[in-house]
Coordinates of C-alpha atoms and ligand atoms in Angstrom, one line a residue:
X925 CA 44.6 17.5 -109.8
X926 CA 46.0 14.9 -112.1
X927 CA 49.6 15.7 -111.1
X928 CA 48.9 15.4 -107.4
X929 CA 47.1 12.1 -107.7
X930 CA 49.2 10.5 -110.4
X931 CA 48.7 6.8 -110.4
X932 CA 45.3 6.9 -108.8
X933 CA 43.1 4.5 -110.7
X934 CA 40.0 6.7 -110.2
X935 CA 41.8 9.4 -112.3
X936 CA 43.2 7.0 -114.9
X937 CA 40.1 4.8 -115.2
X938 CA 37.2 7.3 -114.6
X939 CA 37.8 11.0 -114.1
X940 CA 40.3 11.3 -116.9
X941 CA 38.1 9.5 -119.4
X942 CA 35.0 11.4 -118.3
X943 CA 36.8 14.7 -118.8
X944 CA 38.0 13.7 -122.2
X945 CA 34.5 12.7 -123.3
X946 CA 33.1 16.0 -121.9
X947 CA 35.6 17.9 -124.0
X948 CA 34.6 16.0 -127.1
X949 CA 31.0 16.7 -126.5
X950 CA 31.5 20.4 -125.9
X951 CA 33.4 20.7 -129.2
X952 CA 30.7 18.7 -131.1
X953 CA 27.9 20.8 -129.5
X954 CA 29.6 23.9 -130.8
X955 CA 29.3 22.6 -134.3
X956 CA 25.8 21.1 -133.8
X957 CA 23.8 21.4 -137.1
X958 CA 20.3 20.4 -137.8
X959 CA 18.5 17.5 -136.0
X960 CA 18.8 13.8 -136.7
X961 CA 22.0 14.2 -138.5
X962 CA 25.0 11.9 -137.6
X963 CA 26.6 14.7 -135.6
X964 CA 23.4 15.3 -133.7
X965 CA 23.3 11.5 -132.8
X966 CA 27.0 11.6 -132.0
X967 CA 26.5 14.5 -129.6
X968 CA 23.8 12.6 -127.7
X969 CA 25.8 9.4 -127.5
X970 CA 28.8 11.4 -126.3
X971 CA 26.7 12.9 -123.5
X972 CA 26.3 9.4 -122.1
X973 CA 29.9 8.6 -122.3
X974 CA 31.1 10.7 -119.2
X975 CA 28.7 8.8 -117.0
X976 CA 29.8 5.5 -118.5
X977 CA 33.4 6.5 -117.8
X978 CA 32.6 7.5 -114.2
X979 CA 30.8 4.2 -113.7
X980 CA 33.9 2.3 -115.1
X981 CA 36.0 4.3 -112.6
X982 CA 33.7 3.3 -109.7
X983 CA 33.9 -0.3 -110.8
X984 CA 37.6 -0.1 -110.8
X985 CA 37.5 1.3 -107.3
X986 CA 35.3 -1.5 -106.2
X987 CA 37.6 -4.1 -107.8
X988 CA 40.6 -2.6 -106.1
X989 CA 38.9 -2.4 -102.7
X990 CA 37.8 -6.0 -103.0
X991 CA 41.3 -7.0 -103.8
X992 CA 42.7 -5.0 -100.9
X993 CA 40.2 -6.6 -98.6
X994 CA 41.1 -10.1 -99.8
X995 CA 44.8 -9.4 -99.3
X996 CA 44.0 -8.0 -95.8
X997 CA 41.9 -11.1 -95.0
X998 CA 44.7 -13.4 -96.3
X999 CA 47.2 -11.6 -94.1
X1000 CA 44.8 -11.8 -91.1
X1001 CA 44.3 -15.5 -91.8
X1002 CA 48.1 -16.0 -91.8
X1003 CA 48.5 -14.1 -88.6
X1004 CA 45.6 -16.0 -87.0
X1005 CA 47.1 -19.3 -88.1
X1006 CA 50.4 -18.3 -86.7
X1007 CA 48.8 -17.2 -83.4
X1008 CA 46.7 -20.4 -83.3
X1009 CA 49.7 -22.6 -83.8
X1010 CA 51.7 -20.7 -81.2
X1011 CA 48.7 -20.6 -78.8
X1012 CA 47.9 -24.4 -79.2
X1013 CA 51.5 -25.2 -78.5
X1014 CA 51.5 -22.8 -75.6
X1015 CA 48.4 -24.3 -74.1
X1016 CA 49.8 -27.8 -74.4
X1017 CA 53.1 -26.7 -72.8
X1018 CA 51.2 -24.9 -70.0
X1019 CA 49.9 -28.2 -68.8
X1020 CA 53.5 -29.3 -68.3
X1021 CA 54.9 -28.1 -65.1
X1022 CA 58.0 -30.3 -65.0
X1023 CA 61.0 -28.8 -66.6
X1024 CA 62.2 -31.7 -68.7
X1025 CA 59.0 -32.5 -70.6
X1026 CA 58.3 -28.8 -71.0
X1027 CA 61.6 -28.1 -72.7
X1028 CA 61.3 -31.2 -74.9
X1029 CA 57.8 -30.1 -76.0
X1030 CA 59.1 -26.5 -76.6
X1031 CA 61.9 -27.7 -78.8
X1032 CA 59.7 -30.1 -80.7
X1033 CA 57.2 -27.2 -81.3
X1034 CA 59.9 -24.8 -82.3
X1035 CA 61.4 -27.3 -84.7
X1036 CA 58.1 -27.9 -86.4
X1037 CA 57.0 -24.3 -86.6
X1038 CA 60.5 -23.2 -87.7
X1039 CA 60.7 -26.1 -90.2
X1040 CA 64.2 -26.9 -88.8
X1041 CA 66.2 -30.1 -88.4
X1042 CA 67.8 -29.2 -85.2
X1043 CA 66.6 -27.3 -82.2
X1044 CA 68.5 -26.7 -78.9
X1045 CA 67.9 -24.6 -75.9
X1046 CA 70.8 -22.6 -74.3
X1047 CA 70.2 -21.3 -70.8
X1048 CA 72.0 -18.3 -69.4
X1049 CA 73.3 -18.9 -65.9
X1050 CA 75.8 -16.8 -64.0
X1051 CA 77.5 -15.5 -67.1
X1052 CA 77.7 -18.9 -68.7
X1053 CA 75.9 -20.4 -71.7
X1054 CA 74.5 -23.8 -70.6
X1055 CA 73.2 -26.1 -73.2
X1056 CA 69.9 -27.3 -71.7
X1057 CA 69.1 -29.9 -74.2
X1058 CA 68.8 -30.5 -78.0
X1059 CA 66.8 -32.4 -80.6
X1060 CA 68.2 -33.3 -84.0
X1061 CA 66.4 -35.1 -86.8
X1062 CA 69.9 -36.5 -87.6
X1063 CA 69.7 -38.4 -84.4
X1064 CA 72.6 -36.7 -82.8
X1065 CA 71.4 -34.5 -80.0
X1066 CA 73.7 -31.9 -78.5
X1067 CA 75.4 -32.9 -75.2
X1068 CA 73.1 -31.7 -72.4
X1069 CA 74.8 -29.6 -69.7
X1070 CA 77.7 -28.4 -71.9
X1071 CA 78.9 -25.1 -70.5
X1072 CA 80.5 -22.2 -72.3
X1073 CA 81.5 -18.9 -70.9
X1074 CA 80.4 -15.7 -72.7
X1075 CA 84.1 -14.8 -73.3
X1076 CA 85.0 -18.1 -74.9
X1077 CA 81.8 -17.9 -76.8
X1078 CA 83.1 -14.8 -78.5
X1079 CA 86.4 -16.3 -79.5
X1080 CA 84.7 -19.6 -80.4
X1081 CA 82.8 -18.2 -83.3
X1082 CA 79.3 -18.4 -81.6
X1083 CA 78.7 -14.7 -81.4
X1084 CA 75.4 -15.5 -83.1
X1085 CA 73.9 -16.4 -79.7
X1086 CA 75.6 -13.4 -78.1
X1087 CA 74.2 -11.1 -80.7
X1088 CA 70.7 -12.5 -80.2
X1089 CA 71.2 -11.9 -76.4
X1090 CA 72.5 -8.4 -77.0
X1091 CA 69.8 -7.3 -79.5
X1092 CA 67.0 -9.2 -77.7
X1093 CA 65.6 -10.2 -81.0
X1094 CA 65.9 -13.1 -83.5
X1095 CA 69.1 -13.3 -85.5
X1096 CA 69.3 -15.1 -88.8
X1097 CA 72.7 -16.4 -89.7
X1098 CA 74.8 -19.2 -91.2
X1099 CA 76.8 -22.1 -89.8
X1100 CA 78.6 -21.9 -86.5
X1101 CA 81.0 -23.9 -84.4
X1102 CA 81.4 -24.4 -80.6
X1103 CA 85.0 -25.1 -79.4
X1104 CA 85.3 -27.9 -76.9
X1105 CA 82.4 -29.9 -78.1
X1106 CA 83.1 -33.6 -78.7
X1107 CA 84.1 -34.4 -82.3
X1108 CA 80.9 -36.1 -83.3
X1109 CA 78.8 -33.1 -82.1
X1110 CA 81.2 -30.8 -84.0
X1111 CA 80.5 -32.8 -87.1
X1112 CA 76.7 -32.6 -86.7
X1113 CA 76.9 -28.8 -86.1
X1114 CA 79.1 -28.4 -89.2
X1115 CA 76.3 -29.9 -91.3
X1116 CA 74.0 -26.9 -90.5
X1117 CA 73.8 -24.3 -93.3
X1118 CA 71.3 -21.9 -91.8
X1119 CA 70.7 -20.8 -88.2
X1120 CA 68.0 -18.9 -86.4
X1121 CA 68.7 -17.8 -82.8
X1122 CA 65.6 -16.8 -80.9
X1123 CA 66.1 -15.2 -77.5
X1124 CA 63.5 -15.8 -74.8
X1125 CA 63.0 -12.5 -73.1
X1126 CA 61.3 -11.9 -69.8
X1127 CA 61.0 -8.4 -68.4
X1128 CA 63.7 -7.2 -70.7
X1129 CA 66.1 -9.9 -69.7
X1130 CA 67.2 -12.8 -71.9
X1131 CA 66.8 -16.0 -69.9
X1132 CA 67.5 -18.5 -72.7
X1133 CA 68.0 -18.8 -76.4
X1134 CA 66.5 -21.3 -78.8
X1135 CA 68.8 -22.2 -81.6
X1136 CA 67.2 -23.6 -84.8
X1137 CA 69.3 -25.1 -87.6
X1138 CA 68.6 -26.2 -91.2
X1139 CA 70.9 -28.5 -93.2
X1140 CA 69.4 -27.6 -96.5
X1141 CA 68.0 -24.5 -98.2
X1142 CA 66.0 -22.3 -98.0
X1143 CA 67.6 -20.1 -95.4
X1144 CA 65.5 -18.8 -92.5
X1145 CA 63.5 -15.6 -93.2
X1146 CA 61.9 -12.9 -91.1
X1147 CA 58.6 -14.8 -91.6
X1148 CA 60.1 -17.8 -89.8
X1149 CA 61.0 -15.7 -86.9
X1150 CA 57.6 -14.0 -86.9
X1151 CA 55.9 -17.4 -86.8
X1152 CA 57.9 -18.3 -83.7
X1153 CA 57.4 -15.0 -81.9
X1154 CA 54.4 -16.0 -79.8
X1155 CA 56.1 -19.3 -78.9
X1156 CA 59.1 -17.5 -77.6
X1157 CA 57.1 -15.0 -75.5
X1158 CA 55.1 -17.7 -73.9
X1159 CA 58.0 -20.1 -73.5
X1160 CA 59.9 -17.5 -71.6
X1161 CA 57.1 -17.3 -69.1
X1162 CA 56.6 -21.0 -68.8
X1163 CA 60.3 -21.7 -68.4
X1164 CA 60.5 -19.1 -65.6
X1165 CA 57.4 -20.7 -63.9
X1166 CA 58.7 -24.2 -64.2
X1167 CA 62.0 -23.0 -62.7
X1168 CA 60.2 -21.3 -59.8
X1169 CA 58.2 -24.4 -59.2
X1170 CA 61.3 -26.5 -59.3
X1171 CA 63.0 -24.3 -56.6
X1172 CA 59.7 -24.2 -54.6
X1173 CA 59.5 -28.0 -54.7
X1174 CA 63.2 -28.2 -53.7
X1175 CA 62.6 -25.8 -50.8
X1176 CA 59.5 -27.8 -49.7
X1177 CA 61.4 -31.1 -50.0
X1178 CA 64.3 -29.5 -47.9
X1179 CA 61.7 -28.4 -45.3
X1180 CA 60.2 -31.9 -45.1
X1181 CA 63.7 -33.5 -44.8
X1182 CA 64.5 -31.0 -42.0
X1183 CA 61.3 -31.7 -40.1
X1184 CA 61.7 -35.4 -40.4
X1185 CA 65.3 -35.2 -39.2
X1186 CA 64.5 -32.9 -36.4
X1187 CA 61.6 -35.0 -35.2
X1188 CA 63.6 -38.2 -35.4
X1189 CA 66.5 -36.6 -33.5
X1190 CA 64.1 -35.3 -30.8
X1191 CA 62.3 -38.5 -30.3
X1192 CA 65.1 -40.6 -28.9
X1193 CA 66.3 -38.2 -26.1
X1194 CA 62.6 -37.5 -25.4
X1195 CA 61.8 -41.1 -24.8
X1196 CA 64.8 -41.4 -22.5
X1197 CA 63.6 -38.4 -20.5
X1198 CA 60.1 -39.8 -20.3
X1199 CA 61.4 -43.1 -19.2
X1200 CA 63.4 -41.6 -16.3
X1201 CA 60.5 -39.5 -15.2
X1202 CA 58.3 -42.6 -15.1
X1203 CA 61.0 -44.5 -13.1
X1204 CA 61.3 -41.5 -10.7
X1205 CA 57.6 -41.4 -10.2
X1206 CA 57.2 -45.1 -9.7
X1207 CA 59.9 -44.9 -6.9
X1208 CA 62.6 -46.9 -8.8
X1209 CA 65.2 -44.5 -7.4
X1210 CA 63.8 -44.3 -3.9
X1211 CA 60.7 -42.8 -2.3
X1212 CA 59.6 -39.3 -3.4
X1213 CA 58.9 -36.6 -0.9
X1214 CA 55.7 -34.5 -1.2
X1215 CA 57.6 -31.6 -2.7
X1216 CA 59.1 -33.6 -5.6
X1217 CA 55.9 -35.2 -6.7
X1218 CA 54.1 -32.2 -8.2
X1219 CA 57.2 -31.1 -10.1
X1220 CA 57.6 -34.6 -11.5
X1221 CA 54.0 -34.6 -12.6
X1222 CA 54.4 -31.3 -14.5
X1223 CA 57.6 -32.7 -16.1
X1224 CA 55.7 -35.9 -17.1
X1225 CA 52.8 -33.8 -18.6
X1226 CA 55.1 -31.5 -20.5
X1227 CA 57.3 -34.3 -21.9
X1228 CA 54.1 -36.1 -23.0
X1229 CA 53.0 -32.9 -24.7
X1230 CA 56.4 -32.6 -26.4
X1231 CA 56.2 -36.2 -27.5
X1232 CA 52.8 -35.6 -29.1
X1233 CA 54.2 -32.5 -31.0
X1234 CA 57.1 -34.5 -32.2
X1235 CA 54.8 -37.4 -33.3
X1236 CA 52.7 -34.9 -35.3
X1237 CA 55.8 -33.5 -37.0
X1238 CA 56.8 -37.1 -38.0
X1239 CA 53.3 -37.9 -39.3
X1240 CA 53.3 -34.7 -41.3
X1241 CA 56.7 -35.2 -42.8
X1242 CA 55.8 -38.8 -43.7
X1243 CA 52.6 -37.7 -45.4
X1244 CA 54.5 -35.0 -47.3
X1245 CA 57.2 -37.5 -48.4
X1246 CA 54.6 -40.1 -49.2
X1247 CA 56.6 -42.7 -47.3
X1248 CA 53.6 -44.2 -45.4
X1249 CA 50.4 -45.6 -46.9
X1250 CA 47.1 -46.6 -45.3
X1251 CA 46.4 -50.2 -44.4
X1252 CA 42.7 -50.3 -45.4
X1253 CA 40.3 -52.9 -44.2
X1254 CA 36.5 -53.2 -43.5
X1255 CA 35.8 -51.4 -40.3
X1256 CA 32.7 -50.4 -38.3
X1257 CA 32.9 -46.7 -37.8
X1258 CA 30.9 -47.0 -34.6
X1259 CA 33.7 -48.9 -33.0
X1260 CA 36.4 -46.4 -34.2
X1261 CA 34.3 -43.5 -32.9
X1262 CA 33.7 -45.2 -29.5
X1263 CA 37.4 -45.9 -29.1
X1264 CA 38.2 -42.2 -29.8
X1265 CA 35.6 -41.0 -27.3
X1266 CA 37.1 -43.4 -24.8
X1267 CA 40.6 -42.0 -25.3
X1268 CA 39.5 -38.4 -24.9
X1269 CA 37.2 -39.0 -21.9
X1270 CA 39.9 -38.7 -19.1
X1271 CA 40.9 -35.2 -20.5
X1272 CA 37.3 -34.1 -20.8
X1273 CA 36.6 -35.2 -17.2
X1274 CA 39.7 -33.4 -16.0
X1275 CA 38.4 -30.1 -17.3
X1276 CA 34.8 -30.7 -16.4
X1277 CA 33.7 -31.2 -20.1
X1278 CA 30.7 -33.1 -21.3
X1279 CA 31.0 -35.6 -24.2
X1280 CA 28.0 -36.7 -26.2
X1281 CA 28.1 -39.7 -28.5
X1282 CA 25.4 -40.5 -31.0
X1283 CA 25.7 -43.5 -33.3
X1284 CA 23.1 -45.6 -35.3
X1285 CA 21.9 -49.0 -34.1
X1286 CA 23.4 -51.0 -36.9
X1287 CA 27.1 -51.2 -38.0
X1288 CA 28.4 -48.5 -40.4
X1289 CA 31.1 -50.3 -42.4
X1290 CA 33.7 -48.6 -44.6
X1291 CA 37.0 -49.7 -46.1
X1292 CA 39.6 -47.5 -44.3
X1293 CA 42.7 -47.6 -42.1
X1294 CA 41.3 -47.6 -38.5
X1295 CA 44.5 -46.0 -37.2
X1296 CA 44.2 -43.0 -39.6
X1297 CA 40.5 -42.5 -38.8
X1298 CA 41.2 -42.8 -35.1
X1299 CA 43.9 -40.1 -35.4
X1300 CA 41.6 -37.7 -37.2
X1301 CA 38.9 -38.1 -34.5
X1302 CA 41.5 -37.7 -31.7
X1303 CA 42.6 -34.4 -33.3
X1304 CA 39.0 -33.1 -33.8
X1305 CA 37.8 -34.1 -30.3
X1306 CA 40.9 -32.6 -28.6
X1307 CA 40.6 -29.4 -30.6
X1308 CA 36.9 -29.2 -29.6
X1309 CA 37.9 -29.4 -26.0
X1310 CA 40.9 -27.1 -26.4
X1311 CA 39.1 -24.3 -28.3
X1312 CA 36.1 -24.0 -26.0
X1313 CA 35.5 -21.9 -22.9
X1314 CA 35.3 -24.3 -19.9
X1315 CA 33.4 -26.4 -19.3
X1316 CA 33.3 -27.6 -22.9
X1317 CA 30.4 -29.5 -24.4
X1318 CA 31.3 -31.7 -27.4
X1319 CA 29.2 -34.0 -29.5
X1320 CA 30.5 -36.8 -31.8
X1321 CA 27.8 -38.1 -34.1
X1322 CA 27.8 -40.7 -36.8
X1323 CA 25.1 -41.1 -39.5
X1324 CA 24.1 -44.3 -41.2
X1325 CA 25.7 -43.1 -44.4
X1326 CA 29.1 -42.8 -42.7
X1327 CA 29.3 -39.1 -41.9
X1328 CA 31.1 -38.3 -38.7
X1329 CA 30.6 -34.9 -37.1
X1330 CA 32.5 -33.3 -34.2
X1331 CA 30.6 -30.3 -32.9
X1332 CA 31.4 -27.9 -30.1
X1333 CA 30.1 -24.7 -28.5
X1334 CA 33.5 -23.1 -28.5
X1335 CA 35.2 -20.0 -29.7
X1336 CA 34.4 -20.7 -33.4
X1337 CA 36.4 -19.7 -36.4
X1338 CA 35.9 -16.5 -38.4
X1339 CA 34.8 -17.0 -42.1
X1340 CA 38.2 -15.8 -43.5
X1341 CA 40.1 -18.3 -41.4
X1342 CA 37.8 -21.3 -42.0
X1343 CA 39.9 -22.8 -44.9
X1344 CA 43.2 -21.6 -43.7
X1345 CA 43.1 -23.7 -40.5
X1346 CA 43.7 -26.7 -42.7
X1347 CA 47.1 -25.3 -43.8
X1348 CA 50.3 -26.6 -42.4
X1349 CA 51.4 -24.7 -39.2
X1350 CA 48.5 -22.3 -39.4
X1351 CA 47.0 -21.2 -36.1
X1352 CA 44.4 -18.5 -35.6
X1353 CA 45.5 -15.4 -33.7
X1354 CA 43.1 -15.0 -30.8
X1355 CA 44.5 -12.8 -28.0
X1356 CA 41.2 -12.9 -26.1
X1357 CA 41.3 -16.7 -25.8
X1358 CA 45.0 -17.0 -25.4
X1359 CA 47.3 -19.5 -27.2
X1360 CA 46.9 -23.1 -26.1
X1361 CA 49.9 -25.3 -26.9
X1362 CA 49.8 -26.6 -30.5
X1363 CA 51.7 -26.9 -33.7
X1364 CA 49.1 -26.0 -36.3
X1365 CA 49.5 -29.4 -37.8
X1366 CA 46.5 -31.3 -36.5
X1367 CA 43.9 -30.3 -39.1
X1368 CA 46.4 -30.4 -41.9
X1369 CA 47.3 -34.0 -41.0
X1370 CA 43.7 -34.9 -40.4
X1371 CA 42.6 -33.7 -43.9
X1372 CA 45.5 -35.5 -45.5
X1373 CA 44.6 -38.7 -43.6
X1374 CA 40.9 -38.5 -44.6
X1375 CA 41.8 -37.9 -48.2
X1376 CA 44.3 -40.8 -48.4
X1377 CA 41.4 -43.0 -47.2
X1378 CA 39.2 -41.8 -50.0
X1379 CA 37.3 -39.4 -47.8
X1380 CA 37.3 -35.7 -46.9
X1381 CA 37.4 -33.4 -44.0
X1382 CA 35.7 -30.0 -44.0
X1383 CA 34.6 -27.4 -41.5
X1384 CA 30.9 -27.7 -42.1
X1385 CA 29.9 -24.8 -40.0
X1386 CA 31.5 -22.3 -37.6
X1387 CA 30.3 -19.2 -36.0
X1388 CA 32.6 -17.1 -33.8
X1389 CA 31.8 -17.4 -30.1
X1390 CA 29.1 -20.0 -30.9
X1391 CA 31.0 -23.1 -32.0
X1392 CA 32.1 -25.3 -34.9
X1393 CA 31.2 -28.5 -36.6
X1394 CA 33.8 -30.5 -38.5
X1395 CA 32.5 -33.1 -40.9
X1396 CA 34.6 -36.2 -41.8
X1397 CA 33.2 -38.2 -44.7
X1398 CA 34.6 -41.5 -45.7
X1399 CA 34.4 -43.3 -49.1
X1400 CA 31.7 -45.9 -49.9
X1401 CA 29.9 -47.2 -46.9
X1402 CA 27.4 -49.9 -46.6
X1403 CA 24.8 -50.1 -43.9
X1404 CA 24.3 -53.2 -42.0
X1405 CA 27.9 -54.6 -42.3
Ligands
LIG2226 P1 46.7 -26.8 -33.3 O1 45.5 -27.2 -32.6 O2 47.9 -27.7 -33.0 O3 47.0 -25.4 -33.3 P2 45.2 -27.6 -35.7 O4 45.7 -27.7 -37.1 O5 44.5 -28.7 -35.1 O6 46.5 -27.1 -34.9 O7 44.3 -26.3 -35.7 C1 44.7 -25.1 -36.3 C2 44.0 -23.9 -35.7 O8 42.6 -24.0 -36.0 C3 44.1 -23.9 -34.2 O9 45.2 -23.3 -33.8 C4 42.8 -23.1 -33.9 O10 43.1 -21.7 -33.9 C5 41.8 -23.5 -34.9 N1 40.9 -24.5 -34.5 C6 41.0 -25.8 -34.7 N2 39.9 -26.5 -34.2 C7 39.1 -25.5 -33.7 C8 37.8 -25.5 -33.0 N3 37.1 -26.7 -32.8 N4 37.3 -24.4 -32.6 C9 37.9 -23.2 -32.9 N5 39.1 -23.1 -33.5 C10 39.7 -24.3 -33.9

């Protein structure tokens, strides 16, 4: 028993002592003489000693377990502190979506947590090591964008980075040099005595390496790299997300540039075509015979339709690029609504539709760009006519608090499509109703226009086959003008 549990404090401090005392007592009991003699007393005192020894053993167990608990708590506190520091930094970094500030914050955080003087981020791109950026307390940051191939990195004496990439874990090492760096940067690198390379790994692939450097002792330890572990895990994710966002924004900007260019290029020939059609119809090139006129009318309608599509593309691309801004002034919404109804009346009459118009007696004045609001109402009224079974019945109403509603009894929009109709180029598939000409840009543009005038545009209510109500609310309005 003793041999098997050698070193156990319970044996040393309690059991062993208890056994010893028991032995003494047994021996003294063997020799027990008459009562109240010294040996009689000794035997009784000895009988208490095993219990006392066991108690001492228990106390020792208690002391040891308290100490172990304290040590575990201290370790847990240290880990929690490490996690908290990493987490706080990660949360702070997560609010950054732009690449440059994100990397700067990451390097600042890594430098502080790693108690380092220099921190740089090396990106891995097409078999090259690219120095993303660097921070140095000595004031001399590394040259951003410096490239180094993997092969030359080996011969350069920077296999530290390569080793971190290969092992996919932190590598602690000494000074290093990079061939090809300008002399002053070589000098600042040479001053580093200790280096810690931290690979940022995402799904088993190293996407970048953080290099930390100290100019003075102590060297980096495993504890330093542990402290930075959470930071590297989260940084890898954030960097990947920032990069994805970068490329998505670039793709979106390219799409906007293309739309803008295409719309501009289409507009000029289109206006020439429309001009000639008008001249032909007005008889500038001679009288028309009865067979030519219907054809020319169709041409005129279609070129008008095309021109309005092109115009929408232009408005959308200008809104995306932010190259146009509203010219706000105090306007009476009743007038803007009346003008919109007036513009749509001929079309409504042509298809036998009925337009209802309800406005309050007194002016409803808001600060907004009348052209923007007019365009939103044009879109809503035309949609209400387009997406209704003939003959359409459409109501435009204005409340005293400046809420404009366009309601129809048309085909309606299913619940799952009700928010999607405001997306760019989104059109609802409806084979039963057919596909009227359109671009899927009208509601997208309308919502953006409402928002840039401090208002909002929502689909207030829509029931398939029963109709829809769109609600346009504009900013502060004051009754009475
Ligand atoms: P477009 O009318 O050019 O397709 P919009 O952005 O104006 O583009 O509308 C997007 C889609 O929303 C339309 O294609 C149509 O399916 C649906 N929609 C818009 N207004 C209505 C409406 N009043 N009733 C039913 N569906 C509508």
